[in-house]
Short mmCIF file of C-alpha atoms in Angstrom, two decimals:
data_model
loop_
_atom_site.label_atom_id
_atom_site.label_comp_id
_atom_site.label_asym_id
_atom_site.label_seq_id
_atom_site.Cartn_x
_atom_site.Cartn_y
_atom_site.Cartn_z
CA UNK A 26 10.59 -21.45 6.47
CA UNK A 27 7.16 -23.05 6.67
CA UNK A 28 6.11 -25.81 4.36
CA UNK A 29 8.37 -24.56 1.59
CA UNK A 30 9.09 -28.02 0.22
CA UNK A 31 5.41 -28.42 -0.36
CA UNK A 32 5.76 -25.69 -3.04
CA UNK A 33 8.07 -27.74 -5.27
CA UNK A 34 6.74 -29.01 -8.55
CA UNK A 35 8.25 -30.40 -11.73
CA UNK A 36 8.12 -28.53 -15.06
CA UNK A 37 5.81 -31.27 -16.34
CA UNK A 38 3.24 -30.61 -13.55
CA UNK A 39 -0.16 -29.36 -14.75
CA UNK A 40 -1.67 -26.05 -13.77
CA UNK A 41 -4.10 -28.04 -11.51
CA UNK A 42 -1.19 -29.78 -9.75
CA UNK A 43 0.65 -26.44 -9.27
CA UNK A 44 -2.49 -24.89 -7.79
CA UNK A 45 -2.76 -27.91 -5.42
CA UNK A 46 0.78 -27.29 -4.32
CA UNK A 47 0.08 -23.58 -3.69
CA UNK A 48 -2.91 -24.50 -1.65
CA UNK A 49 -1.18 -27.27 0.23
CA UNK A 50 1.78 -25.12 1.23
CA UNK A 51 -0.22 -21.98 2.08
CA UNK A 52 2.72 -20.02 0.66
CA UNK A 53 0.85 -18.55 -2.39
CA UNK A 54 3.51 -19.76 -4.80
CA UNK A 55 4.83 -22.97 -6.54
CA UNK A 56 8.59 -23.38 -7.23
CA UNK A 57 9.30 -25.14 -10.53
CA UNK A 58 12.50 -27.21 -10.19
CA UNK A 59 14.51 -29.69 -12.19
CA UNK A 60 15.57 -33.14 -10.97
CA UNK A 61 18.64 -31.67 -9.23
CA UNK A 62 16.53 -29.16 -7.22
CA UNK A 63 17.66 -26.23 -9.35
CA UNK A 64 15.04 -23.51 -9.83
CA UNK A 65 13.51 -23.27 -13.28
CA UNK A 66 10.79 -20.72 -12.54
CA UNK A 67 7.98 -19.80 -10.18
CA UNK A 68 4.18 -19.70 -10.42
CA UNK A 69 2.43 -17.38 -8.01
CA UNK A 70 -1.33 -17.51 -7.38
CA UNK A 71 -1.54 -14.28 -9.38
CA UNK A 72 0.34 -15.95 -12.28
CA UNK A 73 -2.10 -18.78 -12.10
CA UNK A 74 -5.12 -16.51 -12.24
CA UNK A 75 -3.76 -14.68 -15.24
CA UNK A 76 -2.91 -17.96 -16.95
CA UNK A 77 -6.54 -19.21 -16.51
CA UNK A 78 -7.93 -15.85 -17.74
CA UNK A 79 -5.78 -16.11 -20.88
CA UNK A 80 -7.13 -19.55 -21.62
CA UNK A 81 -4.49 -21.86 -20.07
CA UNK A 82 -6.29 -25.16 -19.33
CA UNK A 83 -5.96 -26.73 -15.89
CA UNK A 84 -4.58 -29.95 -17.45
CA UNK A 85 -1.85 -28.22 -19.40
CA UNK A 86 1.82 -28.18 -18.20
CA UNK A 87 2.80 -25.02 -16.35
CA UNK A 88 6.06 -24.28 -18.20
CA UNK A 89 4.44 -21.58 -20.35
CA UNK A 90 2.65 -19.96 -17.44
CA UNK A 91 5.66 -19.93 -14.97
CA UNK A 92 7.90 -16.91 -14.49
CA UNK A 93 11.36 -18.00 -15.76
CA UNK A 94 13.29 -15.08 -14.16
CA UNK A 95 12.02 -14.63 -10.60
CA UNK A 96 13.62 -12.47 -7.96
CA UNK A 97 15.79 -14.74 -5.74
CA UNK A 98 17.74 -14.44 -2.51
CA UNK A 99 20.84 -16.07 -0.98
CA UNK A 100 21.16 -17.85 2.37
CA UNK A 101 22.21 -15.37 4.98
CA UNK A 102 20.50 -12.31 3.39
CA UNK A 103 19.26 -10.02 6.15
CA UNK A 104 15.53 -10.00 6.88
CA UNK A 105 15.40 -6.21 6.60
CA UNK A 106 17.00 -6.35 3.11
CA UNK A 107 14.57 -9.04 1.99
CA UNK A 108 11.57 -7.06 3.23
CA UNK A 109 12.79 -4.03 1.34
CA UNK A 110 13.28 -6.06 -1.81
CA UNK A 111 9.78 -7.54 -1.50
CA UNK A 112 8.33 -4.06 -0.94
CA UNK A 113 10.17 -2.56 -3.89
CA UNK A 114 9.05 -5.34 -6.30
CA UNK A 115 5.59 -6.03 -4.86
CA UNK A 116 6.45 -9.58 -3.80
CA UNK A 117 5.22 -11.73 -0.90
CA UNK A 118 7.73 -14.60 -1.39
CA UNK A 119 11.35 -15.00 -2.65
CA UNK A 120 13.02 -18.31 -3.35
CA UNK A 121 16.28 -18.76 -1.52
CA UNK A 122 19.01 -20.35 -3.68
CA UNK A 123 22.57 -21.44 -3.31
CA UNK A 124 25.02 -20.03 -5.81
CA UNK A 125 24.53 -23.13 -7.91
CA UNK A 126 20.80 -22.43 -8.28
CA UNK A 127 19.63 -25.14 -5.91
CA UNK A 128 16.61 -24.22 -3.87
CA UNK A 129 17.27 -24.23 -0.15
CA UNK A 130 14.29 -22.29 1.12
CA UNK A 131 11.57 -19.82 0.59
CA UNK A 132 11.44 -16.38 2.31
CA UNK A 133 7.85 -15.30 2.93
CA UNK A 134 6.73 -11.89 4.04
CA UNK A 135 4.84 -13.24 7.08
CA UNK A 136 7.89 -14.94 8.51
CA UNK A 137 10.08 -11.92 7.86
CA UNK A 138 7.74 -9.62 9.69
CA UNK A 139 8.42 -11.57 12.83
CA UNK A 140 12.03 -10.61 12.45
CA UNK A 141 11.52 -6.98 11.43
CA UNK A 142 8.96 -4.75 13.15
CA UNK A 143 8.41 -0.92 13.24
CA UNK A 144 7.50 0.70 16.57
CA UNK A 145 5.60 3.60 15.00
CA UNK A 146 1.78 3.82 15.17
CA UNK A 147 -0.32 4.34 12.06
CA UNK A 148 -3.64 6.30 11.92
CA UNK A 149 -5.79 5.64 8.93
CA UNK A 150 -8.73 7.96 8.21
CA UNK A 151 -11.66 5.83 7.21
CA UNK A 152 -14.73 7.83 8.35
CA UNK A 153 -15.60 9.93 5.28
CA UNK A 154 -18.81 9.74 3.30
CA UNK A 155 -17.36 9.27 -0.18
CA UNK A 156 -19.89 11.65 -1.72
CA UNK A 157 -18.21 11.70 -5.12
CA UNK A 158 -18.81 7.99 -5.27
CA UNK A 159 -22.34 8.11 -3.90
CA UNK A 160 -23.85 5.34 -6.00
CA UNK A 161 -21.14 3.05 -4.65
CA UNK A 162 -20.85 4.37 -1.12
CA UNK A 163 -24.43 4.88 -0.18
CA UNK A 164 -24.41 1.90 2.13
CA UNK A 165 -20.69 1.15 2.57
CA UNK A 166 -17.77 3.40 3.59
CA UNK A 167 -15.41 4.20 0.69
CA UNK A 168 -12.40 2.39 2.21
CA UNK A 169 -14.45 -0.80 2.23
CA UNK A 170 -15.16 -0.75 -1.48
CA UNK A 171 -13.77 -3.83 -3.19
CA UNK A 172 -10.71 -3.29 -5.44
CA UNK A 173 -8.94 -6.40 -6.67
CA UNK A 174 -11.35 -8.60 -4.82
CA UNK A 175 -10.84 -7.13 -1.33
CA UNK A 176 -11.53 -3.82 0.52
CA UNK A 177 -9.23 -0.92 -0.28
CA UNK A 178 -8.53 -0.64 3.44
CA UNK A 179 -7.35 -4.23 3.56
CA UNK A 180 -4.75 -3.60 0.86
CA UNK A 181 -3.55 -0.51 2.72
CA UNK A 182 -3.27 -2.53 5.96
CA UNK A 183 -1.40 -5.41 4.38
CA UNK A 184 0.99 -2.98 2.59
CA UNK A 185 1.81 -1.42 5.98
CA UNK A 186 2.19 -4.83 7.59
CA UNK A 187 4.54 -5.88 4.83
CA UNK A 188 6.85 -3.05 5.84
CA UNK A 189 6.84 -3.98 9.53
CA UNK A 190 4.09 -1.76 10.92
CA UNK A 191 1.81 -3.50 13.37
CA UNK A 192 0.09 -0.86 15.56
CA UNK A 193 -2.95 0.81 13.92
CA UNK A 194 -5.72 3.21 14.78
CA UNK A 195 -8.75 3.39 12.40
CA UNK A 196 -10.57 6.73 12.62
CA UNK A 197 -14.18 5.77 11.88
CA UNK A 198 -17.53 7.55 11.53
CA UNK A 199 -19.79 6.73 8.52
CA UNK A 200 -20.88 3.03 8.67
CA UNK A 201 -18.21 2.40 11.26
CA UNK A 202 -19.75 -0.96 12.17
CA UNK A 203 -18.89 -2.33 8.76
CA UNK A 204 -15.21 -1.54 9.25
CA UNK A 205 -15.14 -2.84 12.80
CA UNK A 206 -16.95 -6.06 11.86
CA UNK A 207 -14.50 -6.86 9.08
CA UNK A 208 -11.21 -5.99 10.85
CA UNK A 209 -11.96 -6.50 14.56
CA UNK A 210 -8.81 -6.22 16.62
CA UNK A 211 -6.58 -7.00 13.67
CA UNK A 212 -5.38 -10.39 14.88
CA UNK A 213 -6.44 -12.06 11.60
CA UNK A 214 -3.72 -9.96 9.89
CA UNK A 215 -1.16 -10.28 12.67
CA UNK A 216 -1.55 -6.64 13.79
CA UNK A 217 -3.22 -4.58 16.51
CA UNK A 218 -6.16 -2.39 15.52
CA UNK A 219 -7.84 0.13 17.78
CA UNK A 220 -10.56 2.65 16.85
CA UNK A 221 -11.00 6.41 17.11
CA UNK A 222 -14.81 6.93 16.93
CA UNK A 223 -15.85 10.30 15.61
CA UNK A 224 -19.33 11.32 16.88
CA UNK A 225 -19.29 14.09 14.30
CA UNK A 226 -16.84 14.42 11.32
CA UNK A 227 -13.65 15.96 12.66
CA UNK A 228 -11.89 16.68 9.33
CA UNK A 229 -8.70 15.11 8.02
CA UNK A 230 -6.70 15.65 11.27
CA UNK A 231 -9.21 16.19 14.07
CA UNK A 232 -9.49 12.48 14.94
CA UNK A 233 -5.88 12.66 16.24
CA UNK A 234 -7.31 14.63 19.14
CA UNK A 235 -9.13 11.46 20.18
CA UNK A 236 -5.87 9.56 20.77
CA UNK A 237 -5.75 8.57 24.44
CA UNK A 238 -2.04 9.48 24.53
CA UNK A 239 0.48 11.38 22.50
CA UNK A 240 2.92 8.73 21.12
CA UNK A 241 6.57 9.05 22.06
CA UNK A 242 7.62 8.47 18.48
CA UNK A 243 6.34 10.08 15.23
CA UNK A 244 3.20 8.50 13.80
CA UNK A 245 1.99 8.07 10.25
CA UNK A 246 -1.39 9.63 9.24
CA UNK A 247 -2.86 8.54 5.92
CA UNK A 248 -6.11 8.57 4.05
CA UNK A 249 -8.09 5.33 3.85
CA UNK A 250 -8.83 5.58 0.13
CA UNK A 251 -5.23 5.52 -1.24
CA UNK A 252 -3.74 2.63 -3.10
CA UNK A 253 0.04 3.15 -3.32
CA UNK A 254 3.34 1.36 -3.39
CA UNK A 255 5.05 4.09 -1.28
CA UNK A 256 7.91 3.09 0.96
CA UNK A 257 6.55 4.04 4.36
CA UNK A 258 9.74 3.06 6.20
CA UNK A 259 11.81 5.31 4.08
CA UNK A 260 9.36 8.14 4.67
CA UNK A 261 9.54 7.73 8.42
CA UNK A 262 13.29 7.31 8.49
CA UNK A 263 13.80 10.47 6.39
CA UNK A 264 11.46 12.32 8.73
CA UNK A 265 13.42 11.32 11.76
CA UNK A 266 16.79 11.95 10.18
CA UNK A 267 15.77 15.47 9.03
CA UNK A 268 14.83 16.51 12.58
CA UNK A 269 11.60 18.05 11.33
CA UNK A 270 8.26 18.00 13.11
CA UNK A 271 5.81 17.36 10.25
CA UNK A 272 6.41 15.67 6.90
CA UNK A 273 3.95 15.74 4.03
CA UNK A 274 4.33 13.21 1.21
CA UNK A 275 3.97 14.95 -2.15
CA UNK A 276 3.99 13.83 -5.77
CA UNK A 277 4.15 15.33 -9.20
CA UNK A 278 0.86 15.97 -10.91
CA UNK A 279 0.23 17.25 -14.44
CA UNK A 280 -2.82 18.60 -16.14
CA UNK A 281 -3.13 19.05 -19.89
CA UNK A 282 -5.46 21.74 -21.16
CA UNK A 283 -7.36 20.20 -24.11
CA UNK A 284 -7.35 23.47 -26.06
CA UNK A 285 -4.95 26.01 -27.47
CA UNK A 286 -4.17 28.59 -24.81
CA UNK A 287 -4.04 32.22 -26.02
CA UNK A 288 -2.16 35.09 -24.47
CA UNK A 289 -3.43 38.43 -25.67
CA UNK A 290 -3.14 42.10 -24.74
CA UNK A 291 -6.07 44.34 -25.60
CA UNK A 292 -7.19 41.78 -28.18
CA UNK A 293 -3.85 41.44 -29.91
CA UNK A 294 -2.67 37.81 -29.79
CA UNK A 295 0.85 37.52 -28.62
CA UNK A 296 1.29 33.71 -28.24
CA UNK A 297 -0.59 30.45 -28.87
CA UNK A 298 0.29 27.42 -26.96
CA UNK A 299 -1.43 24.23 -28.18
CA UNK A 300 -2.73 21.95 -25.45
CA UNK A 301 -0.05 22.86 -22.84
CA UNK A 302 0.72 20.64 -19.89
CA UNK A 303 1.02 22.28 -16.46
CA UNK A 304 3.05 20.60 -13.70
CA UNK A 305 2.31 20.92 -9.95
CA UNK A 306 3.48 19.37 -6.71
CA UNK A 307 0.42 18.05 -4.80
CA UNK A 308 -0.36 16.62 -1.35
CA UNK A 309 -0.27 12.83 -1.52
CA UNK A 310 -2.46 12.29 1.60
CA UNK A 311 0.30 10.68 3.64
CA UNK A 312 1.98 12.36 6.64
CA UNK A 313 4.49 11.78 9.36
CA UNK A 314 3.80 13.80 12.56
CA UNK A 315 6.04 14.11 15.62
CA UNK A 316 4.70 14.56 19.20
CA UNK A 317 5.43 18.25 19.00
CA UNK A 318 2.82 18.65 16.26
CA UNK A 319 0.30 16.30 17.78
CA UNK A 320 0.19 18.54 20.80
CA UNK A 321 -1.33 21.32 18.68
CA UNK A 322 -4.48 19.38 17.87
CA UNK A 323 -7.54 20.32 20.02
CA UNK A 324 -9.63 17.66 21.69
CA UNK A 325 -12.83 16.71 19.88
CA UNK A 326 -12.73 19.68 17.50
CA UNK A 327 -12.71 19.72 13.72
CA UNK A 328 -9.28 20.28 12.03
CA UNK A 329 -7.96 19.57 8.59
CA UNK A 330 -4.43 18.43 8.11
CA UNK A 331 -3.58 21.44 5.98
CA UNK A 332 -4.62 23.69 8.85
CA UNK A 333 -2.44 21.61 11.15
CA UNK A 334 0.60 22.15 8.95
CA UNK A 335 -0.06 25.88 8.87
CA UNK A 336 -0.37 26.04 12.59
CA UNK A 337 2.82 24.05 13.03
CA UNK A 338 4.68 26.51 10.76
CA UNK A 339 3.18 29.52 12.57
CA UNK A 340 4.28 27.91 15.87
CA UNK A 341 7.89 27.79 14.69
CA UNK A 342 7.97 24.07 14.08
CA UNK A 343 9.69 22.56 10.97
CA UNK A 344 7.55 21.24 8.18
CA UNK A 345 8.94 19.57 5.06
CA UNK A 346 7.83 17.72 1.93
CA UNK A 347 8.93 14.21 0.91
CA UNK A 348 8.54 13.43 -2.77
CA UNK A 349 7.24 9.91 -3.48
CA UNK A 350 7.20 7.89 -6.63
CA UNK A 351 5.73 4.57 -7.69
CA UNK A 352 2.02 3.73 -7.96
CA UNK A 353 -0.40 6.18 -6.31
CA UNK A 354 -4.14 6.38 -6.84
CA UNK A 355 -6.68 8.27 -4.81
CA UNK A 356 -10.03 6.51 -5.13
CA UNK A 357 -12.02 9.77 -5.33
CA UNK A 358 -14.11 9.33 -8.41
CA UNK A 359 -15.80 6.46 -10.38
CA UNK A 360 -13.04 6.46 -13.04
CA UNK A 361 -10.38 6.21 -10.30
CA UNK A 362 -12.22 3.26 -8.84
CA UNK A 363 -12.47 1.58 -12.24
CA UNK A 364 -8.80 2.25 -13.07
CA UNK A 365 -7.66 0.88 -9.73
CA UNK A 366 -9.50 -2.38 -10.37
CA UNK A 367 -7.81 -2.60 -13.79
CA UNK A 368 -4.35 -1.97 -12.33
CA UNK A 369 -4.66 -4.11 -9.21
CA UNK A 370 -3.31 -7.52 -10.22
CA UNK A 371 -0.30 -5.94 -11.88
CA UNK A 372 0.56 -3.54 -9.09
CA UNK A 373 -0.31 -5.70 -6.11
CA UNK A 374 0.45 -9.30 -7.14
#
């Protein structure tokens, strides 16, 4: 557990001193302890930012800014269990405590990923033009728009990495050089990134026909403009356990009509429903595809993923849905972009 003792600070430490400990340890967190090494609370870099924005001075003690009830682990907890806990709660670090509350370590997501790794490949579609966000995407691809101080695509990548995925393909077209210059081969993030370069737009599934090989295991296909806390490992595990060929992540979606809805027959009003809410199940833009489905994709031809699912069903293959919950936002419109920036620090601490 690297440098974890550098994270330790006393409850009388100032916010400036806690930030220095966070910077010194490179663990993105300070652990507030008493004189017996018992944990009192934690201060993440996100907590520190929020404290500063709320007016907490750098020379003030941190006790009011610290989290007094952090998520903790015990010595001997399995890396896979800790990763799932981090994923479920949006954490990058968890203090490790003895039963008495004494701090004996700090589990970090980077170290846990060395112990837990998924073999599946991930294809992220990042080549679209983002026409509905044209004022923002005229000179930059939509997945490279900054949300929460970093590109959307970087958050997607780090979320996958946090769940053990390390092998990526980015399907690029519009302003591909911006994406490639930022991410390179992925080594900065501890992953492998390769590129599928579309000479012409190939739709939401056509880029899969550019893969140099059909993977032996299922792969994940996802849009490059989705911010979500979905459990990708659970999605893949359910796909494999079900024995199906194609899985589509879906979610509940509701639309409220802002008027009274009238049902009439030949002008005679039968019912009036005031501002009804209609519920639908919608495509969430995340898929798991087995080799049997990937073999249906033509080489260098346009194909949308909905067409691929229809073709799979017509071919006698099994397609199923997987309902997801948690945070999910498609950055398709300006108000989605603005809302994502508002949500970011709370959802992705």
